[in-house]
Amino acid sequence: MKKMKKQPFLWGSATAAYQCEGAWNLEGKGLGEWDVFSHESPLNINGATGDVSCDFYHHYEEDIRMMKEGGQNSYRFSLSWCRILPEGRGRVNEQGIAFYNRVIDCCLKHGLEPNVTLFHYDLPQALAQQGGWANRDILDTFEEYAKVCFEAFGDRVKLWVTINEPKYYAYCSNMVGNYPPNHHVDFNRYFKTVYHEAVASAKAVKIYHDLQLGGEIGIVHDSSNVEVAPQTKEPERIKAIADLFYNRVILDGAILGELPGGLIPWLQENDIDSSYIRFEDTLTLAQGKIDFLGLNVYNRFYITDYTEGETEVFHNNKGAGSTAKEGIRIKNWYETTIDPTTKRNLWGREIYPRCMLNTLMEIKERYGEIPVYITENGHGCYETPDENGMVQDDERIEMMQGYIDFMFKAMEAGCDVRGYYAWSTMDLYSWVNGYEKRYGLVRVDFDNNCRRIPKKSYFWYQKLIQEHQK
Ligand code: NOJ
């Protein structure tokens, strides 16, 4: 791992291209797989799309200025691959490059460090049609895209992320089936996708280091710290499996530069395809170790012994409108369970601030002194503005304060945390939930020209930052 420069702690907020930009068909942008899914798929139950969303494409100056005024010194956002390379490879869309140049320059003008992700779920449709992440060609295509971005923006962007939540993206696309290409409980495709993401990410890291642009590059993992319920009969065995499945499959490659020991025989024992794993990739992984780890921290995996029944994924996409449970049962491995002592949100997800501390400590124990950014943390809920259009989001404030307190505890215990990003900068499109679930520090009035109105949490965050920058 490269020695990183110590910089001031970064306090920021985050968005992702498809979720906020809008301008889905403007200025040469190609089609993305989410454009097609949201327009055409019967699985897009609520019919919401990111066509306009909060129209960041035309409001970026206002959003960046608000971040600055809110005391933030960094902005995490992603690039839309198909805005830059409309067919996924080959022809570059200069208007797409010009847009991101404007965004980056605006960040720098306002003193915000840009933290830029290359891939945040939105695959160009042209590549999706060729098998997407299940096609090995993606390794070279991703490298080509990464190089275009590093060469265009690397003089000003010094913090890069290759892929956002590779495991969660693979999980939703191939196990839950609620993200395109909507495969359900397909272990073969899940592992193949994760594997290609891990190798593609390593290729991008290597090329970034070779270009010697003087910045740092990492990957963002959805922190999935696994905890085993009391009275579980085989706690060690099932924790090891769950850790492999959720965490090590990405983190060992990215941090240690090698596949998790025992992965291939384990896949074979479980009748899961491993034929795509090539010896030459060992070198790619070894040469592509990240400089820092980004962690999106929301919750933990709370598991117990497998009881009976076929593998099944339970997913609540509809919040209060649904009684569906949330979790997974994997035949002969384990199943998720509910801790009766903790709270859950309306989507059935546990609210568990302590997972911030537990995740950071576990990463430190397993991988040693790796610099970490909390690249996302936040709270999604229904919201109703008051008569002045203000959202009094005390629930969000309480939640985020809890997670931040645990982050400080981890830092006191020696974890090298370098920054924290609230998810999200403003209200935006939520994958599959559309616009009913809000995450922003700033409210977006979608019925009124996407007017921005800071929420109570925006001012709380501003104050918190001021206090910690003293
Ligand atoms: C993680 C993802 O990176 C982001 O896109 C998503 O909207 C948030 N979690 C909230 O679910």
Tab-separated table of N, CA, C and O in Angstrom, residues 227-306:
chain	number	residue	atom	x	y	z
A	227	GLU	N	-22.525	-10.433	12.469
A	227	GLU	CA	-22.594	-10.805	13.877
A	227	GLU	C	-23.532	-11.999	14.020
A	227	GLU	O	-24.540	-12.082	13.316
A	228	VAL	N	-23.167	-12.898	14.916
A	228	VAL	CA	-23.919	-14.140	15.055
A	228	VAL	C	-24.790	-14.070	16.309
A	228	VAL	O	-24.333	-13.659	17.374
A	229	ALA	N	-26.043	-14.448	16.150
A	229	ALA	CA	-26.988	-14.374	17.270
A	229	ALA	C	-26.609	-15.390	18.360
A	229	ALA	O	-26.062	-16.460	18.053
A	230	PRO	N	-26.921	-15.067	19.645
A	230	PRO	CA	-26.656	-16.032	20.715
A	230	PRO	C	-27.413	-17.337	20.449
A	230	PRO	O	-28.404	-17.337	19.717
A	231	GLN	N	-26.932	-18.385	21.028
A	231	GLN	CA	-27.545	-19.722	20.877
A	231	GLN	C	-27.379	-20.343	19.493
A	231	GLN	O	-27.960	-21.367	19.186
A	232	THR	N	-26.588	-19.697	18.637
A	232	THR	CA	-26.320	-20.309	17.337
A	232	THR	C	-25.413	-21.510	17.580
A	232	THR	O	-24.463	-21.426	18.373
A	233	LYS	N	-25.684	-22.626	16.864
A	233	LYS	CA	-24.937	-23.859	17.170
A	233	LYS	C	-23.531	-23.851	16.569
A	233	LYS	O	-22.608	-24.410	17.126
A	234	GLU	N	-23.398	-23.256	15.389
A	234	GLU	CA	-22.075	-23.293	14.736
A	234	GLU	C	-21.609	-21.872	14.400
A	234	GLU	O	-21.455	-21.525	13.222
A	235	PRO	N	-21.406	-21.044	15.433
A	235	PRO	CA	-21.143	-19.627	15.154
A	235	PRO	C	-19.919	-19.380	14.270
A	235	PRO	O	-19.964	-18.556	13.368
A	236	GLU	N	-18.841	-20.127	14.536
A	236	GLU	CA	-17.614	-19.838	13.772
A	236	GLU	C	-17.753	-20.229	12.313
A	236	GLU	O	-17.347	-19.505	11.411
A	237	ARG	N	-18.362	-21.422	12.104
A	237	ARG	CA	-18.508	-21.894	10.725
A	237	ARG	C	-19.368	-20.913	9.911
A	237	ARG	O	-18.983	-20.490	8.819
A	238	ILE	N	-20.491	-20.492	10.473
A	238	ILE	CA	-21.372	-19.664	9.645
A	238	ILE	C	-20.822	-18.235	9.506
A	238	ILE	O	-20.995	-17.606	8.475
A	239	LYS	N	-20.116	-17.770	10.520
A	239	LYS	CA	-19.528	-16.421	10.370
A	239	LYS	C	-18.485	-16.437	9.255
A	239	LYS	O	-18.393	-15.516	8.443
A	240	ALA	N	-17.711	-17.503	9.207
A	240	ALA	CA	-16.676	-17.596	8.162
A	240	ALA	C	-17.311	-17.619	6.773
A	240	ALA	O	-16.838	-16.942	5.846
A	241	ILE	N	-18.397	-18.356	6.632
A	241	ILE	CA	-19.056	-18.411	5.310
A	241	ILE	C	-19.620	-17.032	4.940
A	241	ILE	O	-19.412	-16.532	3.835
A	242	ALA	N	-20.329	-16.426	5.893
A	242	ALA	CA	-20.964	-15.139	5.592
A	242	ALA	C	-19.903	-14.079	5.288
A	242	ALA	O	-20.075	-13.246	4.389
A	243	ASP	N	-18.792	-14.128	6.010
A	243	ASP	CA	-17.723	-13.162	5.760
A	243	ASP	C	-17.123	-13.325	4.375
A	243	ASP	O	-16.767	-12.349	3.721
A	244	LEU	N	-17.012	-14.560	3.966
A	244	LEU	CA	-16.483	-14.820	2.629
A	244	LEU	C	-17.451	-14.281	1.578
A	244	LEU	O	-17.074	-13.581	0.638
A	245	PHE	N	-18.704	-14.600	1.781
A	245	PHE	CA	-19.750	-14.254	0.826
A	245	PHE	C	-19.931	-12.737	0.709
A	245	PHE	O	-20.045	-12.187	-0.387
A	246	TYR	N	-19.955	-12.047	1.833
A	246	TYR	CA	-20.252	-10.613	1.808
A	246	TYR	C	-19.018	-9.730	1.732
A	246	TYR	O	-19.070	-8.644	1.176
A	247	ASN	N	-17.940	-10.140	2.374
A	247	ASN	CA	-16.834	-9.207	2.581
A	247	ASN	C	-15.531	-9.614	1.909
A	247	ASN	O	-14.991	-8.886	1.080
A	248	ARG	N	-15.052	-10.819	2.243
A	248	ARG	CA	-13.686	-11.157	1.820
A	248	ARG	C	-13.580	-11.303	0.310
A	248	ARG	O	-12.528	-11.059	-0.278
A	249	VAL	N	-14.685	-11.652	-0.307
A	249	VAL	CA	-14.702	-11.833	-1.737
A	249	VAL	C	-14.290	-10.530	-2.455
A	249	VAL	O	-13.733	-10.552	-3.544
A	250	ILE	N	-14.515	-9.413	-1.829
A	250	ILE	CA	-14.061	-8.127	-2.386
A	250	ILE	C	-12.828	-7.612	-1.651
A	250	ILE	O	-11.831	-7.218	-2.250
A	251	LEU	N	-12.872	-7.641	-0.324
A	251	LEU	CA	-11.829	-6.940	0.432
A	251	LEU	C	-10.459	-7.608	0.351
A	251	LEU	O	-9.428	-6.921	0.309
A	252	ASP	N	-10.400	-8.928	0.322
A	252	ASP	CA	-9.082	-9.578	0.261
A	252	ASP	C	-8.367	-9.178	-1.034
A	252	ASP	O	-7.176	-8.870	-1.045
A	253	GLY	N	-9.107	-9.193	-2.139
A	253	GLY	CA	-8.516	-8.813	-3.425
A	253	GLY	C	-8.054	-7.363	-3.404
A	253	GLY	O	-6.927	-7.039	-3.785
A	254	ALA	N	-8.920	-6.478	-2.927
A	254	ALA	CA	-8.613	-5.043	-2.997
A	254	ALA	C	-7.496	-4.645	-2.032
A	254	ALA	O	-6.624	-3.843	-2.374
A	255	ILE	N	-7.502	-5.212	-0.817
A	255	ILE	CA	-6.535	-4.758	0.198
A	255	ILE	C	-5.270	-5.619	0.175
A	255	ILE	O	-4.152	-5.090	0.204
A	256	LEU	N	-5.460	-6.941	0.128
A	256	LEU	CA	-4.282	-7.830	0.199
A	256	LEU	C	-3.726	-8.171	-1.180
A	256	LEU	O	-2.619	-8.686	-1.304
A	257	GLY	N	-4.530	-7.931	-2.219
A	257	GLY	CA	-4.077	-8.257	-3.577
A	257	GLY	C	-4.135	-9.738	-3.884
A	257	GLY	O	-3.408	-10.241	-4.733
A	258	GLU	N	-5.005	-10.452	-3.192
A	258	GLU	CA	-5.137	-11.886	-3.486
A	258	GLU	C	-6.565	-12.359	-3.209
A	258	GLU	O	-7.285	-11.772	-2.400
A	259	LEU	N	-6.934	-13.427	-3.873
A	259	LEU	CA	-8.266	-13.996	-3.624
A	259	LEU	C	-8.300	-14.606	-2.235
A	259	LEU	O	-7.272	-15.094	-1.755
A	260	PRO	N	-9.461	-14.623	-1.593
A	260	PRO	CA	-9.521	-15.250	-0.274
A	260	PRO	C	-9.042	-16.704	-0.355
A	260	PRO	O	-9.437	-17.434	-1.278
A	261	GLY	N	-8.205	-17.081	0.579
A	261	GLY	CA	-7.704	-18.458	0.610
A	261	GLY	C	-8.880	-19.435	0.645
A	261	GLY	O	-9.862	-19.207	1.331
A	262	GLY	N	-8.791	-20.496	-0.113
A	262	GLY	CA	-9.831	-21.514	-0.067
A	262	GLY	C	-11.073	-21.190	-0.878
A	262	GLY	O	-12.028	-21.974	-0.887
A	263	LEU	N	-11.092	-20.044	-1.566
A	263	LEU	CA	-12.315	-19.671	-2.280
A	263	LEU	C	-12.679	-20.692	-3.372
A	263	LEU	O	-13.825	-21.138	-3.454
A	264	ILE	N	-11.684	-21.065	-4.169
A	264	ILE	CA	-12.012	-21.923	-5.331
A	264	ILE	C	-12.520	-23.301	-4.881
A	264	ILE	O	-13.607	-23.706	-5.310
A	265	PRO	N	-11.807	-24.017	-3.985
A	265	PRO	CA	-12.373	-25.289	-3.535
A	265	PRO	C	-13.746	-25.151	-2.895
A	265	PRO	O	-14.623	-25.983	-3.067
A	266	TRP	N	-13.938	-24.061	-2.170
A	266	TRP	CA	-15.234	-23.838	-1.510
A	266	TRP	C	-16.352	-23.662	-2.543
A	266	TRP	O	-17.446	-24.208	-2.399
A	267	LEU	N	-16.050	-22.895	-3.617
A	267	LEU	CA	-17.058	-22.742	-4.678
A	267	LEU	C	-17.358	-24.114	-5.289
A	267	LEU	O	-18.519	-24.469	-5.507
A	268	GLN	N	-16.296	-24.875	-5.517
A	268	GLN	CA	-16.489	-26.203	-6.125
A	268	GLN	C	-17.336	-27.107	-5.239
A	268	GLN	O	-18.278	-27.745	-5.702
A	269	GLU	N	-16.994	-27.114	-3.953
A	269	GLU	CA	-17.783	-27.945	-3.018
A	269	GLU	C	-19.262	-27.589	-3.049
A	269	GLU	O	-20.122	-28.431	-2.821
A	270	ASN	N	-19.536	-26.315	-3.288
A	270	ASN	CA	-20.929	-25.864	-3.277
A	270	ASN	C	-21.558	-25.830	-4.671
A	270	ASN	O	-22.603	-25.202	-4.861
A	271	ASP	N	-20.862	-26.483	-5.621
A	271	ASP	CA	-21.389	-26.546	-6.998
A	271	ASP	C	-21.584	-25.182	-7.632
A	271	ASP	O	-22.550	-24.953	-8.361
A	272	ILE	N	-20.707	-24.267	-7.296
A	272	ILE	CA	-20.792	-22.924	-7.886
A	272	ILE	C	-19.660	-22.798	-8.909
A	272	ILE	O	-18.506	-23.140	-8.608
A	273	ASP	N	-20.003	-22.313	-10.073
A	273	ASP	CA	-19.051	-22.194	-11.181
A	273	ASP	C	-17.833	-21.346	-10.769
A	273	ASP	O	-17.981	-20.277	-10.180
A	274	SER	N	-16.623	-21.852	-11.093
A	274	SER	CA	-15.418	-21.041	-10.835
A	274	SER	C	-14.514	-21.086	-12.069
A	274	SER	O	-13.352	-20.697	-12.006
A	275	SER	N	-15.085	-21.542	-13.184
A	275	SER	CA	-14.275	-21.789	-14.382
A	275	SER	C	-13.689	-20.499	-14.981
A	275	SER	O	-12.723	-20.536	-15.726
A	276	TYR	N	-14.260	-19.361	-14.640
A	276	TYR	CA	-13.815	-18.071	-15.206
A	276	TYR	C	-12.601	-17.508	-14.442
A	276	TYR	O	-12.003	-16.514	-14.849
A	277	ILE	N	-12.226	-18.103	-13.311
A	277	ILE	CA	-11.091	-17.598	-12.518
A	277	ILE	C	-9.793	-18.007	-13.219
A	277	ILE	O	-9.570	-19.187	-13.455
A	278	ARG	N	-8.980	-17.029	-13.575
A	278	ARG	CA	-7.773	-17.333	-14.349
A	278	ARG	C	-6.517	-17.045	-13.524
A	278	ARG	O	-6.477	-16.065	-12.781
A	279	PHE	N	-5.511	-17.840	-13.775
A	279	PHE	CA	-4.258	-17.686	-13.046
A	279	PHE	C	-3.657	-16.286	-13.263
A	279	PHE	O	-3.149	-15.654	-12.350
A	280	GLU	N	-3.749	-15.790	-14.502
A	280	GLU	CA	-3.140	-14.482	-14.806
A	280	GLU	C	-3.741	-13.341	-13.961
A	280	GLU	O	-3.108	-12.305	-13.753
A	281	ASP	N	-4.951	-13.553	-13.454
A	281	ASP	CA	-5.581	-12.500	-12.637
A	281	ASP	C	-4.892	-12.343	-11.276
A	281	ASP	O	-5.045	-11.307	-10.622
A	282	THR	N	-4.168	-13.365	-10.869
A	282	THR	CA	-3.463	-13.296	-9.584
A	282	THR	C	-2.499	-12.111	-9.602
A	282	THR	O	-2.388	-11.346	-8.649
A	283	LEU	N	-1.821	-11.949	-10.729
A	283	LEU	CA	-0.861	-10.853	-10.855
A	283	LEU	C	-1.595	-9.503	-10.888
A	283	LEU	O	-1.173	-8.530	-10.251
A	284	THR	N	-2.695	-9.473	-11.612
A	284	THR	CA	-3.471	-8.223	-11.693
A	284	THR	C	-3.897	-7.794	-10.289
A	284	THR	O	-3.747	-6.621	-9.911
A	285	LEU	N	-4.407	-8.731	-9.508
A	285	LEU	CA	-4.839	-8.381	-8.147
A	285	LEU	C	-3.645	-7.909	-7.311
A	285	LEU	O	-3.728	-6.909	-6.594
A	286	ALA	N	-2.544	-8.610	-7.450
A	286	ALA	CA	-1.350	-8.256	-6.650
A	286	ALA	C	-0.831	-6.864	-7.016
A	286	ALA	O	-0.292	-6.149	-6.176
A	287	GLN	N	-1.021	-6.472	-8.274
A	287	GLN	CA	-0.511	-5.162	-8.709
A	287	GLN	C	-1.532	-4.040	-8.532
A	287	GLN	O	-1.248	-2.898	-8.863
A	288	GLY	N	-2.704	-4.407	-8.054
A	288	GLY	CA	-3.764	-3.394	-7.990
A	288	GLY	C	-4.305	-3.187	-6.596
A	288	GLY	O	-5.514	-3.060	-6.410
A	289	LYS	N	-3.410	-3.106	-5.607
A	289	LYS	CA	-3.886	-2.929	-4.229
A	289	LYS	C	-4.287	-1.461	-3.990
A	289	LYS	O	-3.555	-0.544	-4.393
A	290	ILE	N	-5.397	-1.283	-3.308
A	290	ILE	CA	-5.932	0.068	-3.090
A	290	ILE	C	-5.089	0.869	-2.091
A	290	ILE	O	-4.399	0.302	-1.253
A	291	ASP	N	-5.235	2.210	-2.176
A	291	ASP	CA	-4.558	3.085	-1.214
A	291	ASP	C	-5.419	3.331	0.020
A	291	ASP	O	-4.916	3.645	1.087
A	292	PHE	N	-6.736	3.285	-0.171
A	292	PHE	CA	-7.640	3.482	0.967
A	292	PHE	C	-8.908	2.681	0.731
A	292	PHE	O	-9.206	2.285	-0.407
A	293	LEU	N	-9.627	2.483	1.809
A	293	LEU	CA	-10.901	1.781	1.707
A	293	LEU	C	-12.042	2.758	2.016
A	293	LEU	O	-11.982	3.488	2.998
A	294	GLY	N	-13.034	2.752	1.158
A	294	GLY	CA	-14.254	3.525	1.446
A	294	GLY	C	-15.280	2.568	2.022
A	294	GLY	O	-15.428	1.448	1.529
A	295	LEU	N	-15.970	2.996	3.056
A	295	LEU	CA	-17.005	2.133	3.658
A	295	LEU	C	-18.334	2.879	3.706
A	295	LEU	O	-18.403	4.005	4.234
A	296	ASN	N	-19.344	2.287	3.124
A	296	ASN	CA	-20.708	2.809	3.253
A	296	ASN	C	-21.332	2.081	4.430
A	296	ASN	O	-21.526	0.863	4.378
A	297	VAL	N	-21.589	2.816	5.480
A	297	VAL	CA	-22.011	2.147	6.724
A	297	VAL	C	-23.487	2.422	7.003
A	297	VAL	O	-23.882	3.572	7.235
A	298	TYR	N	-24.277	1.391	6.973
A	298	TYR	CA	-25.699	1.489	7.307
A	298	TYR	C	-26.098	0.478	8.371
A	298	TYR	O	-26.711	0.804	9.351
A	299	ASN	N	-25.758	-0.795	8.124
A	299	ASN	CA	-26.165	-1.790	9.117
A	299	ASN	C	-25.247	-3.009	9.114
A	299	ASN	O	-24.198	-2.996	8.461
A	300	ARG	N	-25.656	-4.040	9.852
A	300	ARG	CA	-24.833	-5.249	9.967
A	300	ARG	C	-25.614	-6.439	9.411
A	300	ARG	O	-26.821	-6.312	9.113
A	301	PHE	N	-24.985	-7.568	9.323
A	301	PHE	CA	-25.686	-8.812	9.019
A	301	PHE	C	-25.765	-9.617	10.298
A	301	PHE	O	-24.733	-9.951	10.886
A	302	TYR	N	-26.959	-9.897	10.710
A	302	TYR	CA	-27.169	-10.603	11.968
A	302	TYR	C	-27.692	-11.989	11.603
A	302	TYR	O	-28.801	-12.119	11.069
A	303	ILE	N	-26.908	-13.025	11.872
A	303	ILE	CA	-27.236	-14.343	11.319
A	303	ILE	C	-27.296	-15.434	12.388
A	303	ILE	O	-26.759	-15.284	13.489
A	304	THR	N	-27.900	-16.528	11.993
A	304	THR	CA	-27.943	-17.712	12.841
A	304	THR	C	-27.912	-18.959	11.952
A	304	THR	O	-27.808	-18.836	10.735
A	305	ASP	N	-28.021	-20.157	12.577
A	305	ASP	CA	-27.954	-21.397	11.801
A	305	ASP	C	-29.067	-21.486	10.764
A	305	ASP	O	-30.194	-21.031	11.014
A	306	TYR	N	-28.765	-22.140	9.655
A	306	TYR	CA	-29.781	-22.478	8.650
A	306	TYR	C	-30.760	-23.457	9.296
A	306	TYR	O	-30.346	-24.388	9.979
